[in-house]
Amino acid sequence: MSEQSFSSNDPLARLQNDLEGAAQDTLAVRAGHVRTMEAEHAEAIFPTSSFVFSSAAEAARRFPNADGNIYSRFTNPTVRTFEQRIAAMEGGERAVATASGMAAISSLTLGMLEQGDHIVCSRSVFGSTIALFDKYLGKFGITTTYVDVNKPQEWEAAVQPNTKLFFLETPSNPLAEVADLRALAAIARPHGIKVAVDNCILTPTLQQPLKLGADIVVHSATKYIDGQGRCLGGVVIGNHQDMEKVFGYLRTAGPSMSPFNAWVFLKGLETLRIRMQAHSASAQELAEWLEQHPKVSRVYYSGLKSHPQHELARSQQKGFGGLLAFEVKGGQDEAWKVIDCTRMISITGNLGDTRTTITHPSTTTHGKMTAEAKAEAGIKESLIRVSVGLEDIDDIKADLARGLDHL
Ligand SMILES: *Cc1c(COP(=O)(O)O)cnc(C)c1O
């Protein structure tokens, strides 16, 4: 059922939103919602595994073509509302929601790639993405070459006749390297290669990769889209043709999003821009404060004027997000001391939460890498990552100063 399916003399018609030409903030709070006959103001949750037919004949007609709601592994009204809203916010034709961010990346690759295909991937992507590509896609003859996210010439040199996908995150986590999305799209297009961007660190409120030439966006909705550390979820966004392939995999293999989680993410989208602005403002202030601190040797944040790609970041982002990293003077002992001296900030691997979180990448998220691989990736023992939350910025600074001031 789409908004168009209500004719003008239908009493339900005025209950629906006319969003023709609406801006992103309006879409964030209203897109995708089709009101039911109950005239509910906020979106309903549809916790149902299947849907009924009015007759055997209707079931026989609709079942083979998956026409309308049949079973929640395929479609569910709450999940569809989330899909339509995030697709509208990213400027994409269609979204496919999944059970987690990794389910989004596996549905994208398993749905769209064939045996023998090749991926060019940024070296600086989420660790499980690399494990998925190497350990699992590799089993089925899909190979991956890793390159520096911020060196377009490496992407160009890695292209093979069977290359079908570029995959990256920008800015990268934790070192905030910025990809030139327009340049990568220009390299990919003549070869018919699809460019997929994991946009989970900035969200569509701060960066819209599809408008910069990317073909596909993926998210871990677990991070800022929820924003309060409650639910796992993910989503893939792109054109109808590509998303039909991703959906075909999802409805068969089944890593579908639950309606309850979709409803939590819908609520998250409504406040996403103002939360991202607040996360960004605090991260900017913290990055500038850390940069001046005598015990800090380097800060990684694309919002800093000293960031080598600050101008590129400004040209493709509307803000710089809530994630930053810094190196303390010394090594692992000093980094651990700063982490262990905190009394409020949460020591946890998650990011994109209202609560500030802190991690030591070298021994946690990047702990499985060899010393050489860490050196190549720039993950030093003195590196600390902070996902800046929505607490008062002075309390966040004071909590970090406890350890930093005593090194
Ligand atoms: C967390 C994360 C993922 C994986 O998402 P899950 O929801 O944990 O499966 C993928 N990409 C990035 C950038 C992430 O931060």
Short mmCIF file of C-alpha atoms and ligand atoms in Angstrom, two decimals:
data_model
loop_
_atom_site.label_atom_id
_atom_site.label_comp_id
_atom_site.label_asym_id
_atom_site.label_seq_id
_atom_site.Cartn_x
_atom_site.Cartn_y
_atom_site.Cartn_z
CA MET A 1 0.00 0.00 0.00
CA SER A 2 1.58 3.28 -1.03
CA GLU A 3 0.50 6.82 -0.27
CA GLN A 4 -0.82 7.03 -3.84
CA SER A 5 -3.22 4.12 -3.29
CA PHE A 6 -5.71 6.42 -1.47
CA SER A 7 -7.99 8.20 -3.92
CA SER A 8 -9.08 11.74 -3.09
CA ASN A 9 -12.61 10.72 -2.07
CA ASP A 10 -11.16 8.11 0.30
CA PRO A 11 -11.68 9.27 3.93
CA LEU A 12 -8.19 7.93 4.73
CA ALA A 13 -6.60 10.25 2.17
CA ARG A 14 -6.36 13.30 4.44
CA LEU A 15 -4.81 11.13 7.15
CA GLN A 16 -1.77 10.66 4.92
CA ASN A 17 1.16 13.06 4.57
CA ASP A 18 1.77 15.00 1.36
CA LEU A 19 5.55 15.13 1.27
CA GLU A 20 6.05 16.28 -2.30
CA GLY A 21 9.29 18.28 -2.39
CA ALA A 22 9.81 18.03 1.40
CA ALA A 23 13.24 18.71 2.91
CA GLN A 24 15.31 16.08 4.75
CA ASP A 25 14.22 17.24 8.23
CA THR A 26 10.58 16.84 7.24
CA LEU A 27 11.18 13.44 5.67
CA ALA A 28 13.00 12.36 8.86
CA VAL A 29 9.85 12.78 10.96
CA ARG A 30 7.13 11.90 8.43
CA ALA A 31 8.31 9.86 5.40
CA GLY A 32 7.08 6.30 4.95
CA HIS A 33 4.20 6.46 7.42
CA VAL A 34 0.90 5.20 5.97
CA ARG A 35 -1.82 5.65 8.60
CA THR A 36 -4.30 2.87 9.19
CA MET A 37 -8.06 3.23 9.74
CA GLU A 38 -7.29 3.79 13.45
CA ALA A 39 -5.91 7.25 12.46
CA GLU A 40 -2.93 6.83 14.79
CA HIS A 41 -0.66 9.90 14.93
CA ALA A 42 2.62 8.10 15.63
CA GLU A 43 3.67 4.98 13.72
CA ALA A 44 2.14 1.66 14.80
CA ILE A 45 4.23 -1.44 15.45
CA PHE A 46 3.07 -4.53 13.57
CA PRO A 47 4.47 -7.48 15.55
CA THR A 48 3.03 -10.20 13.32
CA SER A 49 4.89 -12.99 11.57
CA SER A 50 2.33 -13.43 8.80
CA PHE A 51 -0.66 -11.73 7.13
CA VAL A 52 -4.05 -13.14 6.18
CA PHE A 53 -5.79 -13.38 2.82
CA SER A 54 -9.51 -12.80 2.20
CA SER A 55 -9.86 -16.04 0.22
CA ALA A 56 -7.97 -19.01 -1.15
CA ALA A 57 -8.12 -17.41 -4.59
CA GLU A 58 -6.47 -14.23 -3.29
CA ALA A 59 -3.74 -16.27 -1.61
CA ALA A 60 -3.17 -18.17 -4.84
CA ARG A 61 -2.95 -14.94 -6.81
CA ARG A 62 -0.67 -13.02 -4.42
CA PHE A 63 1.61 -15.75 -3.08
CA PRO A 64 3.73 -16.56 -6.17
CA ASN A 65 4.55 -12.90 -6.89
CA ALA A 66 5.02 -11.87 -3.24
CA ASP A 67 2.35 -9.23 -3.88
CA GLY A 68 1.56 -7.25 -0.70
CA ASN A 69 2.28 -8.41 2.84
CA ILE A 70 2.56 -12.18 3.14
CA TYR A 71 5.16 -13.00 5.75
CA SER A 72 7.44 -10.78 7.87
CA ARG A 73 10.65 -12.36 6.63
CA PHE A 74 9.71 -10.67 3.31
CA THR A 75 7.89 -7.47 4.27
CA ASN A 76 6.35 -5.90 7.36
CA PRO A 77 4.58 -2.51 7.56
CA THR A 78 6.76 -1.12 10.39
CA VAL A 79 9.93 -2.28 8.67
CA ARG A 80 8.71 -0.79 5.39
CA THR A 81 8.07 2.57 7.07
CA PHE A 82 11.67 2.56 8.30
CA GLU A 83 12.94 1.55 4.84
CA GLN A 84 11.02 4.30 3.07
CA ARG A 85 12.11 6.93 5.58
CA ILE A 86 15.83 6.14 5.47
CA ALA A 87 15.71 5.81 1.65
CA ALA A 88 14.13 9.28 1.45
CA MET A 89 16.78 10.71 3.81
CA GLU A 90 19.67 9.22 1.79
CA GLY A 91 18.07 10.26 -1.53
CA GLY A 92 17.86 6.64 -2.73
CA GLU A 93 15.07 4.84 -4.57
CA ARG A 94 14.68 1.91 -2.21
CA ALA A 95 16.03 0.53 1.07
CA VAL A 96 16.23 -3.04 2.36
CA ALA A 97 16.33 -3.32 6.18
CA THR A 98 18.32 -6.10 7.85
CA ALA A 99 18.84 -7.61 11.30
CA SER A 100 22.24 -5.93 11.86
CA GLY A 101 24.84 -3.84 10.09
CA MET A 102 26.79 -6.99 9.18
CA ALA A 103 23.57 -8.53 7.80
CA ALA A 104 23.30 -5.45 5.56
CA ILE A 105 26.85 -5.90 4.25
CA SER A 106 26.43 -9.66 3.75
CA SER A 107 23.04 -9.22 2.01
CA LEU A 108 24.54 -6.55 -0.25
CA THR A 109 27.49 -8.71 -1.29
CA LEU A 110 25.72 -12.09 -1.46
CA GLY A 111 22.76 -10.55 -3.28
CA MET A 112 24.75 -8.61 -5.86
CA LEU A 113 28.00 -10.52 -6.48
CA GLU A 114 28.70 -13.76 -8.39
CA GLN A 115 31.33 -16.44 -7.96
CA GLY A 116 34.66 -15.18 -9.31
CA ASP A 117 33.88 -11.49 -8.77
CA HIS A 118 36.41 -9.14 -7.19
CA ILE A 119 36.02 -6.38 -4.58
CA VAL A 120 38.32 -3.42 -3.99
CA CYS A 121 37.92 -2.45 -0.35
CA SER A 122 39.36 0.21 1.91
CA ARG A 123 41.89 -1.17 4.39
CA SER A 124 40.20 0.99 7.06
CA VAL A 125 36.78 -0.64 7.34
CA PHE A 126 35.00 -2.31 10.25
CA GLY A 127 36.92 -5.48 11.26
CA SER A 128 34.00 -7.87 10.70
CA THR A 129 33.63 -6.53 7.15
CA ILE A 130 37.18 -7.66 6.39
CA ALA A 131 36.50 -11.05 8.04
CA LEU A 132 33.29 -11.45 5.98
CA PHE A 133 35.06 -10.66 2.72
CA ASP A 134 38.16 -12.81 3.38
CA LYS A 135 36.86 -15.78 5.37
CA TYR A 136 33.37 -16.23 3.95
CA LEU A 137 33.08 -14.58 0.52
CA GLY A 138 36.57 -15.95 -0.14
CA LYS A 139 35.23 -19.50 0.33
CA PHE A 140 32.97 -18.96 -2.68
CA GLY A 141 35.62 -17.54 -4.98
CA ILE A 142 34.99 -13.83 -4.40
CA THR A 143 38.34 -12.13 -3.86
CA THR A 144 39.16 -8.78 -2.25
CA THR A 145 42.07 -6.35 -2.65
CA TYR A 146 42.63 -3.81 0.16
CA VAL A 147 43.81 -0.28 -0.57
CA ASP A 148 44.21 3.06 1.23
CA VAL A 149 40.86 4.79 1.49
CA ASN A 150 42.32 8.23 0.76
CA LYS A 151 44.49 7.32 -2.26
CA PRO A 152 42.28 7.14 -5.40
CA GLN A 153 45.26 6.04 -7.51
CA GLU A 154 45.50 2.81 -5.45
CA TRP A 155 41.82 2.07 -6.19
CA GLU A 156 42.39 2.62 -9.88
CA ALA A 157 45.48 0.36 -9.90
CA ALA A 158 43.59 -2.42 -8.06
CA VAL A 159 40.80 -2.68 -10.66
CA GLN A 160 40.69 -6.05 -12.46
CA PRO A 161 38.42 -7.17 -15.33
CA ASN A 162 36.23 -8.98 -12.75
CA THR A 163 36.02 -6.08 -10.24
CA LYS A 164 32.36 -5.42 -9.42
CA LEU A 165 32.39 -3.49 -6.14
CA PHE A 166 34.27 -0.69 -4.34
CA PHE A 167 33.56 -0.76 -0.58
CA LEU A 168 34.57 1.90 1.94
CA GLU A 169 33.78 3.99 5.02
CA THR A 170 34.47 7.73 5.14
CA PRO A 171 35.71 9.21 7.41
CA SER A 172 37.35 5.98 8.50
CA ASN A 173 37.20 4.60 12.03
CA PRO A 174 39.30 5.29 14.11
CA LEU A 175 41.77 7.42 12.12
CA ALA A 176 39.30 9.71 10.27
CA GLU A 177 40.88 9.28 6.82
CA VAL A 178 38.58 10.83 4.21
CA ALA A 179 37.78 9.20 0.84
CA ASP A 180 37.28 11.43 -2.19
CA LEU A 181 33.88 10.01 -3.15
CA ARG A 182 33.58 11.94 -6.42
CA ALA A 183 37.03 10.71 -7.54
CA LEU A 184 36.27 7.07 -6.64
CA ALA A 185 32.91 7.22 -8.47
CA ALA A 186 34.70 8.59 -11.56
CA ILE A 187 37.17 5.67 -11.45
CA ALA A 188 34.42 3.07 -10.97
CA ARG A 189 31.81 4.29 -13.47
CA PRO A 190 33.56 3.50 -16.80
CA HIS A 191 34.14 -0.10 -15.59
CA GLY A 192 30.54 -0.59 -14.43
CA ILE A 193 31.80 -1.05 -10.85
CA LYS A 194 29.33 -0.23 -8.05
CA VAL A 195 30.55 2.04 -5.24
CA ALA A 196 29.17 1.13 -1.80
CA VAL A 197 29.69 3.41 1.20
CA ASP A 198 29.17 2.35 4.83
CA ASN A 199 27.72 5.68 6.04
CA CYS A 200 27.17 4.68 9.65
CA ILE A 201 29.66 7.13 11.20
CA LEU A 202 28.10 10.30 9.68
CA THR A 203 24.52 9.23 8.80
CA PRO A 204 22.55 10.91 5.96
CA THR A 205 22.15 14.06 8.04
CA LEU A 206 25.89 14.83 7.66
CA GLN A 207 26.76 13.07 4.39
CA GLN A 208 24.73 11.72 1.46
CA PRO A 209 27.07 9.47 -0.54
CA LEU A 210 24.49 8.81 -3.29
CA LYS A 211 24.54 12.54 -4.12
CA LEU A 212 28.35 12.40 -4.41
CA GLY A 213 28.36 9.57 -6.97
CA ALA A 214 28.10 6.40 -4.85
CA ASP A 215 25.60 3.73 -5.97
CA ILE A 216 24.84 2.04 -2.65
CA VAL A 217 24.81 3.09 1.01
CA VAL A 218 24.85 0.68 3.94
CA HIS A 219 24.31 1.40 7.62
CA SER A 220 24.66 -0.27 10.92
CA ALA A 221 21.48 1.25 12.40
CA THR A 222 22.80 -0.05 15.73
CA LYS A 223 24.95 3.08 15.99
CA TYR A 224 23.63 6.64 15.56
CA ILE A 225 20.29 5.74 13.93
CA ASP A 226 19.23 4.11 17.18
CA GLY A 227 21.61 6.45 18.98
CA GLN A 228 20.88 5.10 22.44
CA GLY A 229 22.55 1.69 22.34
CA ARG A 230 19.43 -0.50 22.41
CA CYS A 231 18.80 -2.39 19.16
CA LEU A 232 20.77 -4.14 16.42
CA GLY A 233 19.83 -3.37 12.84
CA GLY A 234 21.10 -2.44 9.41
CA VAL A 235 19.96 -1.23 6.01
CA VAL A 236 21.10 -1.15 2.37
CA ILE A 237 19.96 1.74 0.11
CA GLY A 238 20.26 2.07 -3.67
CA ASN A 239 18.36 1.92 -6.96
CA HIS A 240 15.41 -0.41 -7.57
CA GLN A 241 17.37 -2.83 -9.73
CA ASP A 242 20.21 -3.33 -7.24
CA MET A 243 17.90 -3.45 -4.21
CA GLU A 244 15.75 -6.11 -5.86
CA LYS A 245 18.86 -8.36 -5.80
CA VAL A 246 19.59 -7.54 -2.16
CA PHE A 247 15.93 -8.11 -1.24
CA GLY A 248 15.90 -11.43 -3.13
CA TYR A 249 18.75 -12.65 -0.93
CA LEU A 250 17.21 -11.25 2.28
CA ARG A 251 13.75 -12.79 1.80
CA THR A 252 15.33 -16.17 1.05
CA ALA A 253 18.18 -16.28 3.57
CA GLY A 254 16.23 -14.40 6.25
CA PRO A 255 18.41 -11.84 8.09
CA SER A 256 15.35 -9.58 8.31
CA MET A 257 14.77 -6.68 10.71
CA SER A 258 12.28 -7.15 13.54
CA PRO A 259 9.28 -4.77 13.57
CA PHE A 260 10.07 -3.66 17.11
CA ASN A 261 13.62 -2.69 16.14
CA ALA A 262 12.30 -0.91 13.03
CA TRP A 263 10.04 1.17 15.27
CA VAL A 264 12.95 2.11 17.58
CA PHE A 265 15.00 3.15 14.52
CA LEU A 266 12.06 5.22 13.21
CA LYS A 267 12.03 7.15 16.47
CA GLY A 268 15.82 7.50 16.13
CA LEU A 269 15.56 8.99 12.63
CA GLU A 270 13.21 11.69 13.90
CA THR A 271 15.89 13.17 16.19
CA LEU A 272 18.93 12.11 14.16
CA ARG A 273 19.95 15.51 12.79
CA ILE A 274 19.78 17.39 16.07
CA ARG A 275 21.62 14.57 17.84
CA MET A 276 24.33 14.45 15.13
CA GLN A 277 24.77 18.22 15.42
CA ALA A 278 25.18 17.94 19.19
CA HIS A 279 27.60 14.97 18.88
CA SER A 280 29.59 16.92 16.27
CA ALA A 281 29.73 20.14 18.31
CA SER A 282 31.02 18.30 21.38
CA ALA A 283 33.49 16.21 19.37
CA GLN A 284 34.84 19.38 17.73
CA GLU A 285 35.32 21.04 21.12
CA LEU A 286 36.95 17.93 22.58
CA ALA A 287 39.26 17.50 19.56
CA GLU A 288 40.44 21.13 19.84
CA TRP A 289 40.96 20.74 23.60
CA LEU A 290 42.92 17.50 23.15
CA GLU A 291 45.05 19.06 20.42
CA GLN A 292 46.22 21.68 22.97
CA HIS A 293 46.86 19.16 25.74
CA PRO A 294 50.60 18.71 26.51
CA LYS A 295 50.25 14.90 26.96
CA VAL A 296 48.51 14.38 23.61
CA SER A 297 50.71 13.93 20.55
CA ARG A 298 48.09 13.72 17.78
CA VAL A 299 44.33 14.04 17.29
CA TYR A 300 42.41 12.40 14.43
CA TYR A 301 39.19 14.28 13.58
CA SER A 302 38.16 15.54 10.16
CA GLY A 303 36.74 18.74 11.69
CA LEU A 304 40.20 19.96 12.76
CA LYS A 305 41.83 22.55 10.51
CA SER A 306 45.06 20.58 10.99
CA HIS A 307 43.44 17.45 9.44
CA PRO A 308 45.24 16.81 6.12
CA GLN A 309 41.91 16.37 4.29
CA HIS A 310 39.84 18.93 6.17
CA GLU A 311 38.91 20.79 2.94
CA LEU A 312 37.83 17.58 1.18
CA ALA A 313 35.76 16.64 4.26
CA ARG A 314 34.11 20.08 4.20
CA SER A 315 33.27 19.69 0.51
CA GLN A 316 31.37 16.42 0.98
CA GLN A 317 30.17 16.49 4.61
CA LYS A 318 27.73 18.78 6.43
CA GLY A 319 29.48 18.05 9.71
CA PHE A 320 32.27 15.91 11.12
CA GLY A 321 30.44 13.53 13.46
CA GLY A 322 30.96 12.31 17.00
CA LEU A 323 33.91 9.93 16.60
CA LEU A 324 37.52 10.94 17.23
CA ALA A 325 40.82 9.32 18.15
CA PHE A 326 44.01 10.60 19.73
CA GLU A 327 47.51 9.41 20.64
CA VAL A 328 48.92 10.06 24.08
CA LYS A 329 52.63 10.58 24.63
CA GLY A 330 53.99 7.12 25.50
CA GLY A 331 52.54 3.72 24.62
CA GLN A 332 49.99 1.17 25.80
CA ASP A 333 50.59 1.83 29.54
CA GLU A 334 49.83 5.54 29.16
CA ALA A 335 46.79 4.89 26.95
CA TRP A 336 45.39 2.33 29.40
CA LYS A 337 45.99 4.74 32.30
CA VAL A 338 43.85 7.42 30.62
CA ILE A 339 41.11 4.83 29.99
CA ASP A 340 41.27 3.36 33.51
CA CYS A 341 41.20 6.78 35.22
CA THR A 342 37.79 7.62 33.75
CA ARG A 343 34.88 7.36 36.18
CA MET A 344 31.96 8.24 33.92
CA ILE A 345 32.88 7.41 30.32
CA SER A 346 31.97 3.81 29.38
CA ILE A 347 34.79 1.42 28.48
CA THR A 348 33.05 -0.38 25.62
CA GLY A 349 33.52 -1.09 21.95
CA ASN A 350 30.19 0.38 20.89
CA LEU A 351 29.89 3.82 19.33
CA GLY A 352 27.14 6.22 18.36
CA ASP A 353 25.46 6.29 21.76
CA THR A 354 24.18 9.14 23.93
CA ARG A 355 26.81 7.95 26.44
CA THR A 356 30.47 8.69 25.68
CA THR A 357 32.49 5.52 25.09
CA ILE A 358 36.25 4.91 25.10
CA THR A 359 38.34 2.09 23.61
CA HIS A 360 41.95 1.08 23.05
CA PRO A 361 41.82 -0.07 19.39
CA SER A 362 45.23 -1.80 19.38
CA THR A 363 44.15 -4.39 21.99
CA THR A 364 40.40 -4.61 21.23
CA THR A 365 38.84 -3.78 17.84
CA HIS A 366 42.19 -4.24 16.06
CA GLY A 367 43.62 -6.77 18.53
CA LYS A 368 43.66 -9.68 16.07
CA MET A 369 45.90 -7.84 13.61
CA THR A 370 49.63 -8.63 13.45
CA ALA A 371 52.09 -5.97 14.62
CA GLU A 372 53.04 -5.27 10.99
CA ALA A 373 49.41 -4.95 9.91
CA LYS A 374 48.75 -2.53 12.78
CA ALA A 375 51.81 -0.48 11.83
CA GLU A 376 50.65 -0.37 8.21
CA ALA A 377 47.15 0.69 9.28
CA GLY A 378 48.52 3.35 11.66
CA ILE A 379 47.00 1.78 14.79
CA LYS A 380 49.53 2.71 17.47
CA GLU A 381 49.62 1.39 21.04
CA SER A 382 49.18 4.95 22.27
CA LEU A 383 45.93 5.39 20.32
CA ILE A 384 42.59 5.93 22.11
CA ARG A 385 39.19 6.16 20.40
CA VAL A 386 36.33 8.19 21.84
CA SER A 387 32.73 8.23 20.66
CA VAL A 388 31.57 11.54 22.06
CA GLY A 389 28.13 11.32 23.67
CA LEU A 390 25.57 13.88 24.73
CA GLU A 391 26.75 14.47 28.31
CA ASP A 392 27.94 17.99 29.21
CA ILE A 393 31.22 18.53 27.35
CA ASP A 394 32.95 19.86 30.47
CA ASP A 395 32.22 16.58 32.28
CA ILE A 396 33.68 14.61 29.35
CA LYS A 397 36.83 16.75 29.36
CA ALA A 398 37.19 16.46 33.14
CA ASP A 399 36.90 12.65 32.95
CA LEU A 400 39.69 12.45 30.34
CA ALA A 401 41.81 15.04 32.16
CA ARG A 402 41.90 12.75 35.26
CA GLY A 403 44.29 10.39 33.47
CA LEU A 404 45.92 12.81 31.01
CA ASP A 405 47.00 15.28 33.70
CA HIS A 406 48.83 12.53 35.62
CA LEU A 407 50.85 10.94 32.79
C1 LIG B 1 29.17 -1.50 13.98
C2 LIG B 1 29.51 -1.33 12.55
C3 LIG B 1 29.15 -2.28 11.60
C4 LIG B 1 28.44 -3.57 11.97
O1 LIG B 1 27.17 -3.31 12.47
P1 LIG B 1 26.39 -4.35 13.46
O2 LIG B 1 25.07 -3.66 13.60
O3 LIG B 1 27.19 -4.42 14.71
O4 LIG B 1 26.32 -5.64 12.75
C5 LIG B 1 29.46 -2.04 10.28
N1 LIG B 1 30.11 -0.92 9.91
C6 LIG B 1 30.48 0.03 10.80
C7 LIG B 1 31.19 1.24 10.33
C8 LIG B 1 30.20 -0.15 12.15
O5 LIG B 1 30.59 0.78 13.04
#
